[in-house]
GROMACS .gro file of C-alpha atoms in nm:
model
  255
    1MET     CA    1   1.963  -1.175   1.073
    2ALA     CA    2   1.690  -0.933   1.184
    3THR     CA    3   1.325  -1.037   1.171
    4VAL     CA    4   1.037  -0.828   1.040
    5GLN     CA    5   0.665  -0.901   1.048
    6LEU     CA    6   0.460  -0.857   0.731
    7PHE     CA    7   0.104  -0.733   0.769
    8HIS     CA    8   0.003  -0.833   0.418
    9THR     CA    9  -0.332  -0.646   0.400
   10CYS     CA   10  -0.660  -0.788   0.271
   11LEU     CA   11  -0.634  -0.658  -0.084
   12ILE     CA   12  -0.284  -0.793  -0.142
   13ASN     CA   13  -0.366  -1.126   0.020
   14GLU     CA   14  -0.688  -1.176  -0.176
   15PHE     CA   15  -0.632  -0.995  -0.506
   16ALA     CA   16  -0.260  -0.940  -0.561
   17PRO     CA   17  -0.051  -1.205  -0.385
   18GLN     CA   18   0.227  -1.141  -0.636
   19ALA     CA   19   0.275  -0.799  -0.477
   20GLY     CA   20   0.302  -0.960  -0.135
   21MET     CA   21   0.565  -1.201  -0.262
   22SER     CA   22   0.757  -0.908  -0.408
   23VAL     CA   23   0.750  -0.738  -0.067
   24VAL     CA   24   0.894  -1.054   0.088
   25ARG     CA   25   1.166  -1.089  -0.175
   26VAL     CA   26   1.273  -0.725  -0.144
   27LEU     CA   27   1.295  -0.749   0.234
   28GLU     CA   28   1.479  -1.081   0.218
   29ARG     CA   29   1.724  -0.934  -0.032
   30LEU     CA   30   1.794  -0.663   0.223
   31GLY     CA   31   1.887  -0.927   0.478
   32TYR     CA   32   1.566  -0.967   0.679
   33THR     CA   33   1.384  -1.280   0.782
   34VAL     CA   34   1.019  -1.216   0.700
   35GLU     CA   35   0.746  -1.364   0.917
   36VAL     CA   36   0.376  -1.347   0.829
   37PRO     CA   37   0.149  -1.384   1.136
   38ASP     CA   38  -0.102  -1.655   1.047
   39ALA     CA   39  -0.399  -1.515   1.237
   40GLN     CA   40  -0.398  -1.167   1.083
   41THR     CA   41  -0.719  -1.050   0.920
   42CYS     CA   42  -0.862  -0.713   0.815
   43CYS     CA   43  -0.731  -0.414   1.011
   44GLY     CA   44  -1.088  -0.284   1.040
   45GLN     CA   45  -1.056   0.021   0.819
   46PRO     CA   46  -1.367  -0.048   0.601
   47ALA     CA   47  -1.586  -0.065   0.912
   48PHE     CA   48  -1.415   0.240   1.060
   49ASN     CA   49  -1.467   0.448   0.745
   50ALA     CA   50  -1.831   0.340   0.726
   51GLY     CA   51  -1.896   0.455   1.081
   52PHE     CA   52  -1.923   0.111   1.240
   53GLN     CA   53  -1.702   0.191   1.536
   54ASP     CA   54  -1.783  -0.117   1.744
   55GLU     CA   55  -1.709  -0.352   1.456
   56ALA     CA   56  -1.387  -0.161   1.381
   57ARG     CA   57  -1.280  -0.195   1.744
   58THR     CA   58  -1.341  -0.570   1.730
   59ALA     CA   59  -1.115  -0.601   1.426
   60ALA     CA   60  -0.858  -0.371   1.584
   61ARG     CA   61  -0.843  -0.571   1.909
   62HIS     CA   62  -0.780  -0.888   1.710
   63THR     CA   63  -0.508  -0.724   1.501
   64ILE     CA   64  -0.338  -0.575   1.806
   65ALA     CA   65  -0.342  -0.912   1.984
   66VAL     CA   66  -0.192  -1.087   1.683
   67LEU     CA   67   0.082  -0.830   1.623
   68GLU     CA   68   0.184  -0.770   1.983
   69ALA     CA   69   0.264  -1.141   2.014
   70THR     CA   70   0.538  -1.102   1.750
   71ASP     CA   71   0.886  -0.951   1.753
   72GLY     CA   72   1.056  -0.688   1.544
   73PRO     CA   73   0.936  -0.415   1.309
   74ILE     CA   74   0.598  -0.454   1.140
   75VAL     CA   75   0.597  -0.365   0.770
   76LEU     CA   76   0.272  -0.272   0.597
   77PRO     CA   77   0.272  -0.245   0.214
   78SER     CA   78  -0.017   0.002   0.224
   79GLY     CA   79  -0.050   0.363   0.329
   80SER     CA   80  -0.418   0.300   0.391
   81CYS     CA   81  -0.375   0.015   0.638
   82GLY     CA   82  -0.067   0.185   0.779
   83ASP     CA   83  -0.263   0.498   0.864
   84MET     CA   84  -0.536   0.287   1.023
   85VAL     CA   85  -0.306   0.090   1.252
   86ILE     CA   86  -0.063   0.372   1.329
   87HIS     CA   87  -0.309   0.659   1.377
   88GLN     CA   88  -0.674   0.555   1.378
   89TYR     CA   89  -0.644   0.277   1.635
   90LEU     CA   90  -0.550   0.546   1.886
   91ALA     CA   91  -0.866   0.736   1.795
   92LEU     CA   92  -1.077   0.420   1.821
   93PHE     CA   93  -0.956   0.355   2.175
   94HIS     CA   94  -0.947   0.716   2.288
   95ASP     CA   95  -1.160   0.636   2.594
   96ASP     CA   96  -1.010   0.294   2.667
   97LEU     CA   97  -0.668   0.337   2.830
   98HIS     CA   98  -0.589  -0.036   2.835
   99TRP     CA   99  -0.639  -0.087   2.460
  100ARG     CA  100  -0.502   0.255   2.372
  101GLU     CA  101  -0.171   0.166   2.536
  102ARG     CA  102  -0.161  -0.168   2.356
  103ALA     CA  103  -0.247   0.004   2.027
  104ALA     CA  104   0.028   0.260   2.081
  105ALA     CA  105   0.285  -0.012   2.146
  106VAL     CA  106   0.195  -0.188   1.821
  107ALA     CA  107   0.182   0.140   1.628
  108ALA     CA  108   0.535   0.224   1.742
  109ARG     CA  109   0.661  -0.089   1.565
  110CYS     CA  110   0.474  -0.027   1.240
  111GLU     CA  111   0.610   0.133   0.926
  112GLU     CA  112   0.483   0.150   0.569
  113PHE     CA  113   0.689  -0.051   0.319
  114SER     CA  114   0.838   0.231   0.110
  115SER     CA  115   0.928   0.431   0.419
  116PHE     CA  116   1.091   0.129   0.585
  117VAL     CA  117   1.297   0.039   0.280
  118ALA     CA  118   1.400   0.397   0.198
  119ARG     CA  119   1.494   0.474   0.558
  120HIS     CA  120   1.706   0.166   0.609
  121HIS     CA  121   1.850   0.079   0.270
  122ALA     CA  122   1.918   0.174  -0.088
  123VAL     CA  123   1.741  -0.067  -0.320
  124ALA     CA  124   1.807  -0.146  -0.683
  125ALA     CA  125   1.630  -0.398  -0.904
  126THR     CA  126   1.824  -0.714  -0.984
  127ALA     CA  127   1.864  -0.597  -1.344
  128PRO     CA  128   1.818  -0.268  -1.531
  129ILE     CA  129   1.464  -0.193  -1.648
  130ASP     CA  130   1.411   0.019  -1.956
  131ALA     CA  131   1.082   0.186  -1.864
  132THR     CA  132   0.915   0.519  -1.804
  133VAL     CA  133   0.725   0.521  -1.476
  134ALA     CA  134   0.456   0.750  -1.337
  135TYR     CA  135   0.396   0.748  -0.963
  136HIS     CA  136   0.053   0.789  -0.801
  137PRO     CA  137   0.071   0.888  -0.431
  138SER     CA  138  -0.229   0.743  -0.253
  139CYS     CA  139  -0.423   0.976  -0.026
  140HIS     CA  140  -0.362   0.788   0.298
  141LEU     CA  141   0.008   0.748   0.224
  142LEU     CA  142   0.057   1.114   0.139
  143ARG     CA  143  -0.184   1.283   0.376
  144GLY     CA  144  -0.231   1.025   0.648
  145LEU     CA  145   0.130   0.917   0.690
  146GLY     CA  146   0.304   1.215   0.529
  147ILE     CA  147   0.510   0.991   0.299
  148ASP     CA  148   0.602   1.152  -0.034
  149ALA     CA  149   0.973   1.156  -0.118
  150GLU     CA  150   1.052   0.798  -0.018
  151PRO     CA  151   0.870   0.608  -0.297
  152LYS     CA  152   1.000   0.854  -0.556
  153ARG     CA  153   1.356   0.808  -0.431
  154LEU     CA  154   1.325   0.431  -0.454
  155ILE     CA  155   1.185   0.449  -0.808
  156ALA     CA  156   1.475   0.673  -0.910
  157GLN     CA  157   1.724   0.416  -0.778
  158VAL     CA  158   1.606   0.144  -1.018
  159PRO     CA  159   1.860   0.130  -1.304
  160GLY     CA  160   1.713   0.226  -1.640
  161VAL     CA  161   1.389   0.370  -1.503
  162THR     CA  162   1.285   0.723  -1.590
  163ARG     CA  163   1.014   0.870  -1.370
  164VAL     CA  164   0.786   1.100  -1.566
  165PRO     CA  165   0.580   1.373  -1.398
  166LEU     CA  166   0.210   1.317  -1.350
  167ALA     CA  167  -0.008   1.628  -1.369
  168ALA     CA  168  -0.185   1.699  -1.040
  169GLU     CA  169  -0.032   1.379  -0.908
  170ASP     CA  170  -0.158   1.436  -0.554
  171GLU     CA  171  -0.522   1.430  -0.665
  172CYS     CA  172  -0.730   1.133  -0.549
  173CYS     CA  173  -0.787   0.859  -0.808
  174GLY     CA  174  -1.149   0.825  -0.692
  175PHE     CA  175  -1.124   0.491  -0.515
  176GLY     CA  176  -1.153   0.582  -0.149
  177GLY     CA  177  -1.277   0.238  -0.044
  178LEU     CA  178  -1.650   0.260   0.014
  179PHE     CA  179  -1.654   0.600  -0.157
  180ALA     CA  180  -1.626   0.425  -0.494
  181ILE     CA  181  -1.939   0.224  -0.409
  182LYS     CA  182  -2.149   0.492  -0.243
  183HIS     CA  183  -2.058   0.764  -0.491
  184ALA     CA  184  -1.984   0.566  -0.806
  185ASP     CA  185  -2.059   0.853  -1.044
  186ILE     CA  186  -1.817   1.092  -0.872
  187SER     CA  187  -1.559   0.815  -0.833
  188THR     CA  188  -1.578   0.735  -1.205
  189ARG     CA  189  -1.526   1.098  -1.305
  190MET     CA  190  -1.225   1.123  -1.076
  191LEU     CA  191  -1.086   0.801  -1.224
  192GLU     CA  192  -1.133   0.932  -1.578
  193ARG     CA  193  -0.941   1.249  -1.489
  194LYS     CA  194  -0.657   1.051  -1.334
  195ILE     CA  195  -0.636   0.810  -1.630
  196ALA     CA  196  -0.619   1.104  -1.872
  197GLN     CA  197  -0.326   1.241  -1.672
  198VAL     CA  198  -0.151   0.903  -1.677
  199ILE     CA  199  -0.192   0.873  -2.055
  200ALA     CA  200  -0.067   1.229  -2.107
  201SER     CA  201   0.247   1.150  -1.905
  202GLY     CA  202   0.356   0.893  -2.163
  203ALA     CA  203   0.435   0.643  -1.887
  204GLN     CA  204   0.471   0.275  -1.968
  205ARG     CA  205   0.411   0.183  -1.605
  206LEU     CA  206   0.203   0.326  -1.325
  207VAL     CA  207   0.332   0.260  -0.975
  208SER     CA  208   0.174   0.321  -0.635
  209CYS     CA  209   0.199   0.191  -0.279
  210ASP     CA  210  -0.169   0.110  -0.219
  211MET     CA  211  -0.347  -0.184  -0.375
  212GLY     CA  212  -0.691  -0.020  -0.357
  213CYS     CA  213  -0.578   0.262  -0.586
  214LEU     CA  214  -0.394   0.017  -0.810
  215LEU     CA  215  -0.697  -0.209  -0.856
  216HIS     CA  216  -0.914   0.093  -0.930
  217LEU     CA  217  -0.670   0.237  -1.182
  218ALA     CA  218  -0.588  -0.097  -1.345
  219GLY     CA  219  -0.955  -0.170  -1.396
  220GLY     CA  220  -1.014   0.168  -1.555
  221LEU     CA  221  -0.718   0.132  -1.789
  222HIS     CA  222  -0.814  -0.222  -1.887
  223ARG     CA  223  -1.173  -0.127  -1.967
  224ARG     CA  224  -1.042   0.143  -2.200
  225GLY     CA  225  -0.796  -0.094  -2.368
  226ILE     CA  226  -0.495   0.108  -2.257
  227ASP     CA  227  -0.171  -0.090  -2.241
  228ILE     CA  228  -0.002   0.047  -1.929
  229THR     CA  229   0.141  -0.184  -1.665
  230VAL     CA  230   0.009  -0.112  -1.314
  231GLN     CA  231   0.232  -0.225  -1.027
  232HIS     CA  232   0.284  -0.198  -0.657
  233LEU     CA  233   0.617  -0.032  -0.580
  234ALA     CA  234   0.743  -0.359  -0.434
  235GLU     CA  235   0.696  -0.530  -0.771
  236LEU     CA  236   0.906  -0.268  -0.946
  237LEU     CA  237   1.179  -0.302  -0.684
  238ASP     CA  238   1.161  -0.681  -0.696
  239ARG     CA  239   1.256  -0.753  -1.057
  240GLY     CA  240   1.064  -0.495  -1.250
  241ASP     CA  241   0.812  -0.750  -1.367
  242GLY     CA  242   0.657  -0.843  -1.032
  243GLY     CA  243   0.887  -1.146  -1.016
  244ARG     CA  244   0.682  -1.323  -1.282
  245GLY     CA  245   0.947  -1.335  -1.550
  246ASP     CA  246   0.699  -1.230  -1.817
  247GLY     CA  247   0.897  -0.961  -1.992
  248GLY     CA  248   0.784  -0.670  -1.780
  249ARG     CA  249   0.410  -0.736  -1.794
  250GLY     CA  250   0.370  -0.812  -1.427
  251GLY     CA  251   0.151  -0.630  -1.180
  252LEU     CA  252  -0.219  -0.582  -1.255
  253ALA     CA  253  -0.202  -0.536  -1.630
  254SER     CA  254  -0.435  -0.828  -1.693
  255LEU     CA  255  -0.727  -0.697  -1.486
   0.00000   0.00000   0.00000
């Protein structure tokens, strides 16, 4: 049985562990042994995006050291963290050949969750799910990693699911990490536009591959009293309800 490493990401580990467990169950169902390196921490993206290059390099060195001590593919359930480790580490260590080579070796083993699953396997939920689903492609997943068709293909393979189009689906939801804090007014307007598009789609569920976007969107929907389930793709692929057995109300609907 092949072994894969799970880089669980900060947001999943701290705010949505159910999504992380869904990632594990999906990968195990596909025949993998899933290992989770104990010493992993933040990949350093918040510091990197804020311009704190030295602090980002410190986090990156730690992450590289932790991951290079493991074996097998490294799966990241986040386009954001995936882009950081796969692409931005090389930029961080542009002038440091030793760490750039180590970063490149780790990056070569990394793959975002939806891409890994779609490339290696066809996945179906354990039971049919009668639901309409809208998909939000996160910016880093779509533009940073160039992943677009894979999540949509996996959603389409879930029995009973109908994916409904989302107007201007490739527009940012307004989260953008620190952007939502530094430019809250702009972020809120972008969120309102995205929520209006989700409502207009008629979707019962909103699915994405990045927990930052999902938290942002779930919070906006909840504050408006809108009853739409918000889920990581892994939760939809797991059992349709995030593995919680609560009649399809898994994910972040309670935020």
